[in-house]
Amino acid sequence: MRQYYYGVILLNRYENTQTDNNLKRIFEDESAAHTRYMLYSRAAEEEGLSDAADFFGRTAEEKLGQAGIWLGEMNMLGNTQQNLRYAIDTEAANQETLRRAASDAANEGFDDISEKFLLNMNVSKGHESNGRKYLDSIENPRNETVEAVYRCNNCGYEHRGFRAPDYCPLCGYTRRYFRRSFWR
Ligand SMILES: [Zn+2]
């Protein structure tokens, strides 16, 4: 994926062209295919068809790679700081889509799926707010106002605070084994 890293936000040189529309469409198609094949792979795994599961899994990986090419062409694959901004924007848009979908479904008498859309919207809100916290922690690295849970990747020990401990009190591994989680 690194070869599509530009480092700065460049204008999308295809903006307002049919090629730009086509890029969006192709990106969406490849992304949807990636998701479908991942789900088909899981289904094949559950049926005990491991060769088919591997076929779907490999194809899904290639679809992901292809989607990455087109996302890069649209200049929507940048460094992590930029990607967090893209993620925050798309999660916000996703919530609006889900909110409208829930309202449409309720109006059409599909109360059960309407509720699921709202539950999905709440998960998406969590993604957006976590994205903002990660972005803040990159833009303000000494900002100690963001309290988080740090989890040791080696033993699972959880530490709550403003930074990971230097050493895990349980297994003794260094702080680079800790991963931050803002959930709590
Ligand atoms: Zn540990």
GROMACS .gro file of C-alpha atoms and ligand atoms in nm:
model
  185
    1MET     CA    1   0.000   0.000   0.000
    2ARG     CA    2   0.297   0.229   0.065
    3GLN     CA    3   0.347   0.315  -0.300
    4TYR     CA    4   0.021   0.511  -0.285
    5TYR     CA    5   0.135   0.726   0.002
    6TYR     CA    6   0.174   1.084  -0.115
    7GLY     CA    7   0.257   1.252   0.216
    8VAL     CA    8   0.062   1.567   0.134
    9ILE     CA    9  -0.298   1.615   0.033
   10LEU     CA   10  -0.293   1.668  -0.341
   11LEU     CA   11  -0.589   1.774  -0.544
   12ASN     CA   12  -0.764   1.488  -0.712
   13ARG     CA   13  -0.656   1.554  -1.072
   14TYR     CA   14  -0.965   1.374  -1.200
   15GLU     CA   15  -1.206   1.599  -1.013
   16ASN     CA   16  -1.526   1.679  -1.204
   17THR     CA   17  -1.452   1.431  -1.482
   18GLN     CA   18  -1.629   1.112  -1.582
   19THR     CA   19  -1.305   0.931  -1.492
   20ASP     CA   20  -1.353   1.050  -1.133
   21ASN     CA   21  -1.706   0.909  -1.129
   22ASN     CA   22  -1.573   0.585  -1.274
   23LEU     CA   23  -1.297   0.567  -1.012
   24LYS     CA   24  -1.552   0.603  -0.732
   25ARG     CA   25  -1.771   0.335  -0.885
   26ILE     CA   26  -1.483   0.093  -0.942
   27PHE     CA   27  -1.348   0.152  -0.591
   28GLU     CA   28  -1.692   0.079  -0.446
   29ASP     CA   29  -1.732  -0.234  -0.660
   30GLU     CA   30  -1.390  -0.373  -0.565
   31SER     CA   31  -1.450  -0.289  -0.197
   32ALA     CA   32  -1.790  -0.459  -0.201
   33ALA     CA   33  -1.635  -0.763  -0.371
   34HIS     CA   34  -1.366  -0.774  -0.102
   35THR     CA   35  -1.635  -0.777   0.168
   36ARG     CA   36  -1.848  -1.038  -0.010
   37TYR     CA   37  -1.550  -1.270  -0.058
   38MET     CA   38  -1.447  -1.236   0.306
   39LEU     CA   39  -1.799  -1.335   0.410
   40TYR     CA   40  -1.810  -1.621   0.154
   41SER     CA   41  -1.475  -1.738   0.288
   42ARG     CA   42  -1.615  -1.753   0.642
   43ALA     CA   43  -1.923  -1.939   0.517
   44ALA     CA   44  -1.705  -2.194   0.332
   45GLU     CA   45  -1.494  -2.235   0.647
   46GLU     CA   46  -1.809  -2.311   0.846
   47GLU     CA   47  -1.907  -2.573   0.587
   48GLY     CA   48  -1.565  -2.733   0.629
   49LEU     CA   49  -1.467  -2.646   0.268
   50SER     CA   50  -1.124  -2.511   0.342
   51ASP     CA   51  -1.001  -2.500  -0.022
   52ALA     CA   52  -1.300  -2.287  -0.119
   53ALA     CA   53  -1.244  -2.076   0.194
   54ASP     CA   54  -0.882  -2.020   0.085
   55PHE     CA   55  -0.990  -1.934  -0.271
   56PHE     CA   56  -1.235  -1.671  -0.142
   57GLY     CA   57  -0.982  -1.543   0.111
   58ARG     CA   58  -0.707  -1.498  -0.152
   59THR     CA   59  -0.947  -1.336  -0.396
   60ALA     CA   60  -1.068  -1.102  -0.122
   61GLU     CA   61  -0.706  -0.997  -0.056
   62GLU     CA   62  -0.657  -0.918  -0.426
   63LYS     CA   63  -0.980  -0.718  -0.430
   64LEU     CA   64  -0.849  -0.520  -0.135
   65GLY     CA   65  -0.527  -0.451  -0.325
   66GLN     CA   66  -0.722  -0.338  -0.630
   67ALA     CA   67  -0.946  -0.112  -0.422
   68GLY     CA   68  -0.625   0.040  -0.279
   69ILE     CA   69  -0.500   0.130  -0.628
   70TRP     CA   70  -0.816   0.329  -0.705
   71LEU     CA   71  -0.839   0.489  -0.362
   72GLY     CA   72  -0.480   0.606  -0.416
   73GLU     CA   73  -0.569   0.746  -0.760
   74MET     CA   74  -0.842   0.952  -0.593
   75ASN     CA   75  -0.582   1.079  -0.340
   76MET     CA   76  -0.781   0.934  -0.054
   77LEU     CA   77  -0.502   0.711   0.076
   78GLY     CA   78  -0.253   0.926   0.261
   79ASN     CA   79  -0.054   0.910   0.580
   80THR     CA   80  -0.229   0.804   0.900
   81GLN     CA   81  -0.312   1.159   1.003
   82GLN     CA   82  -0.486   1.221   0.669
   83ASN     CA   83  -0.649   0.879   0.674
   84LEU     CA   84  -0.794   0.951   1.020
   85ARG     CA   85  -0.949   1.268   0.879
   86TYR     CA   86  -1.096   1.071   0.587
   87ALA     CA   87  -1.222   0.809   0.832
   88ILE     CA   88  -1.388   1.071   1.055
   89ASP     CA   89  -1.561   1.224   0.751
   90THR     CA   90  -1.680   0.894   0.610
   91GLU     CA   91  -1.802   0.769   0.949
   92ALA     CA   92  -2.003   1.091   0.990
   93ALA     CA   93  -2.154   1.047   0.643
   94ASN     CA   94  -2.224   0.682   0.722
   95GLN     CA   95  -2.423   0.785   1.032
   96GLU     CA   96  -2.637   1.019   0.826
   97THR     CA   97  -2.705   0.741   0.574
   98LEU     CA   98  -2.802   0.502   0.855
   99ARG     CA   99  -3.018   0.764   1.026
  100ARG     CA  100  -3.212   0.821   0.701
  101ALA     CA  101  -3.232   0.448   0.635
  102ALA     CA  102  -3.377   0.390   0.983
  103SER     CA  103  -3.637   0.659   0.927
  104ASP     CA  104  -3.732   0.519   0.582
  105ALA     CA  105  -3.757   0.166   0.719
  106ALA     CA  106  -3.978   0.280   1.010
  107ASN     CA  107  -4.205   0.468   0.767
  108GLU     CA  108  -4.232   0.155   0.556
  109GLY     CA  109  -4.324  -0.060   0.856
  110PHE     CA  110  -3.988  -0.241   0.886
  111ASP     CA  111  -3.938  -0.163   1.255
  112ASP     CA  112  -3.694  -0.448   1.320
  113ILE     CA  113  -3.441  -0.343   1.056
  114SER     CA  114  -3.496   0.022   1.145
  115GLU     CA  115  -3.369  -0.056   1.497
  116LYS     CA  116  -3.069  -0.242   1.356
  117PHE     CA  117  -2.981   0.058   1.139
  118LEU     CA  118  -2.983   0.275   1.454
  119LEU     CA  119  -2.765   0.026   1.644
  120ASN     CA  120  -2.520   0.026   1.352
  121MET     CA  121  -2.528   0.408   1.356
  122ASN     CA  122  -2.423   0.405   1.723
  123VAL     CA  123  -2.127   0.178   1.645
  124SER     CA  124  -2.033   0.420   1.368
  125LYS     CA  125  -2.049   0.711   1.619
  126GLY     CA  126  -1.799   0.522   1.834
  127HIS     CA  127  -1.570   0.480   1.532
  128GLU     CA  128  -1.589   0.852   1.457
  129SER     CA  129  -1.519   0.955   1.816
  130ASN     CA  130  -1.229   0.709   1.850
  131GLY     CA  131  -1.091   0.838   1.520
  132ARG     CA  132  -1.100   1.193   1.660
  133LYS     CA  133  -0.914   1.079   1.971
  134TYR     CA  134  -0.642   0.903   1.770
  135LEU     CA  135  -0.609   1.208   1.546
  136ASP     CA  136  -0.583   1.433   1.852
  137SER     CA  137  -0.316   1.208   2.004
  138ILE     CA  138  -0.109   1.236   1.681
  139GLU     CA  139  -0.158   1.611   1.640
  140ASN     CA  140  -0.096   1.682   2.012
  141PRO     CA  141   0.148   1.412   2.120
  142ARG     CA  142   0.197   1.564   2.465
  143ASN     CA  143  -0.170   1.617   2.519
  144GLU     CA  144  -0.226   1.437   2.846
  145THR     CA  145  -0.596   1.509   2.862
  146VAL     CA  146  -0.683   1.192   2.672
  147GLU     CA  147  -0.720   0.907   2.917
  148ALA     CA  148  -0.726   0.563   2.766
  149VAL     CA  149  -0.698   0.195   2.837
  150TYR     CA  150  -0.364   0.042   2.731
  151ARG     CA  151  -0.368  -0.331   2.675
  152CYS     CA  152  -0.056  -0.548   2.680
  153ASN     CA  153  -0.047  -0.746   2.356
  154ASN     CA  154   0.157  -1.018   2.517
  155CYS     CA  155  -0.051  -1.104   2.823
  156GLY     CA  156  -0.370  -0.895   2.801
  157TYR     CA  157  -0.301  -0.686   3.112
  158GLU     CA  158  -0.502  -0.360   3.098
  159HIS     CA  159  -0.372  -0.030   3.231
  160ARG     CA  160  -0.584   0.285   3.247
  161GLY     CA  161  -0.407   0.619   3.228
  162PHE     CA  162  -0.258   0.887   3.006
  163ARG     CA  163   0.023   0.666   2.874
  164ALA     CA  164   0.126   0.304   2.872
  165PRO     CA  165   0.344   0.187   3.164
  166ASP     CA  166   0.716   0.146   3.087
  167TYR     CA  167   0.694  -0.222   3.171
  168CYS     CA  168   0.395  -0.452   3.198
  169PRO     CA  169   0.354  -0.527   3.570
  170LEU     CA  170   0.223  -0.872   3.484
  171CYS     CA  171   0.456  -1.011   3.215
  172GLY     CA  172   0.739  -0.755   3.219
  173TYR     CA  173   0.727  -0.675   2.846
  174THR     CA  174   0.814  -0.317   2.746
  175ARG     CA  175   0.562  -0.043   2.668
  176ARG     CA  176   0.589  -0.098   2.293
  177TYR     CA  177   0.374  -0.408   2.345
  178PHE     CA  178   0.088  -0.193   2.471
  179ARG     CA  179  -0.191  -0.096   2.236
  180ARG     CA  180  -0.422   0.193   2.316
  181SER     CA  181  -0.796   0.147   2.326
  182PHE     CA  182  -1.023   0.444   2.386
  183TRP     CA  183  -1.325   0.231   2.461
  184ARG     CA  184  -1.449   0.273   2.817
  185ZN      ZN  185   0.196  -0.806   2.975
   0.00000   0.00000   0.00000
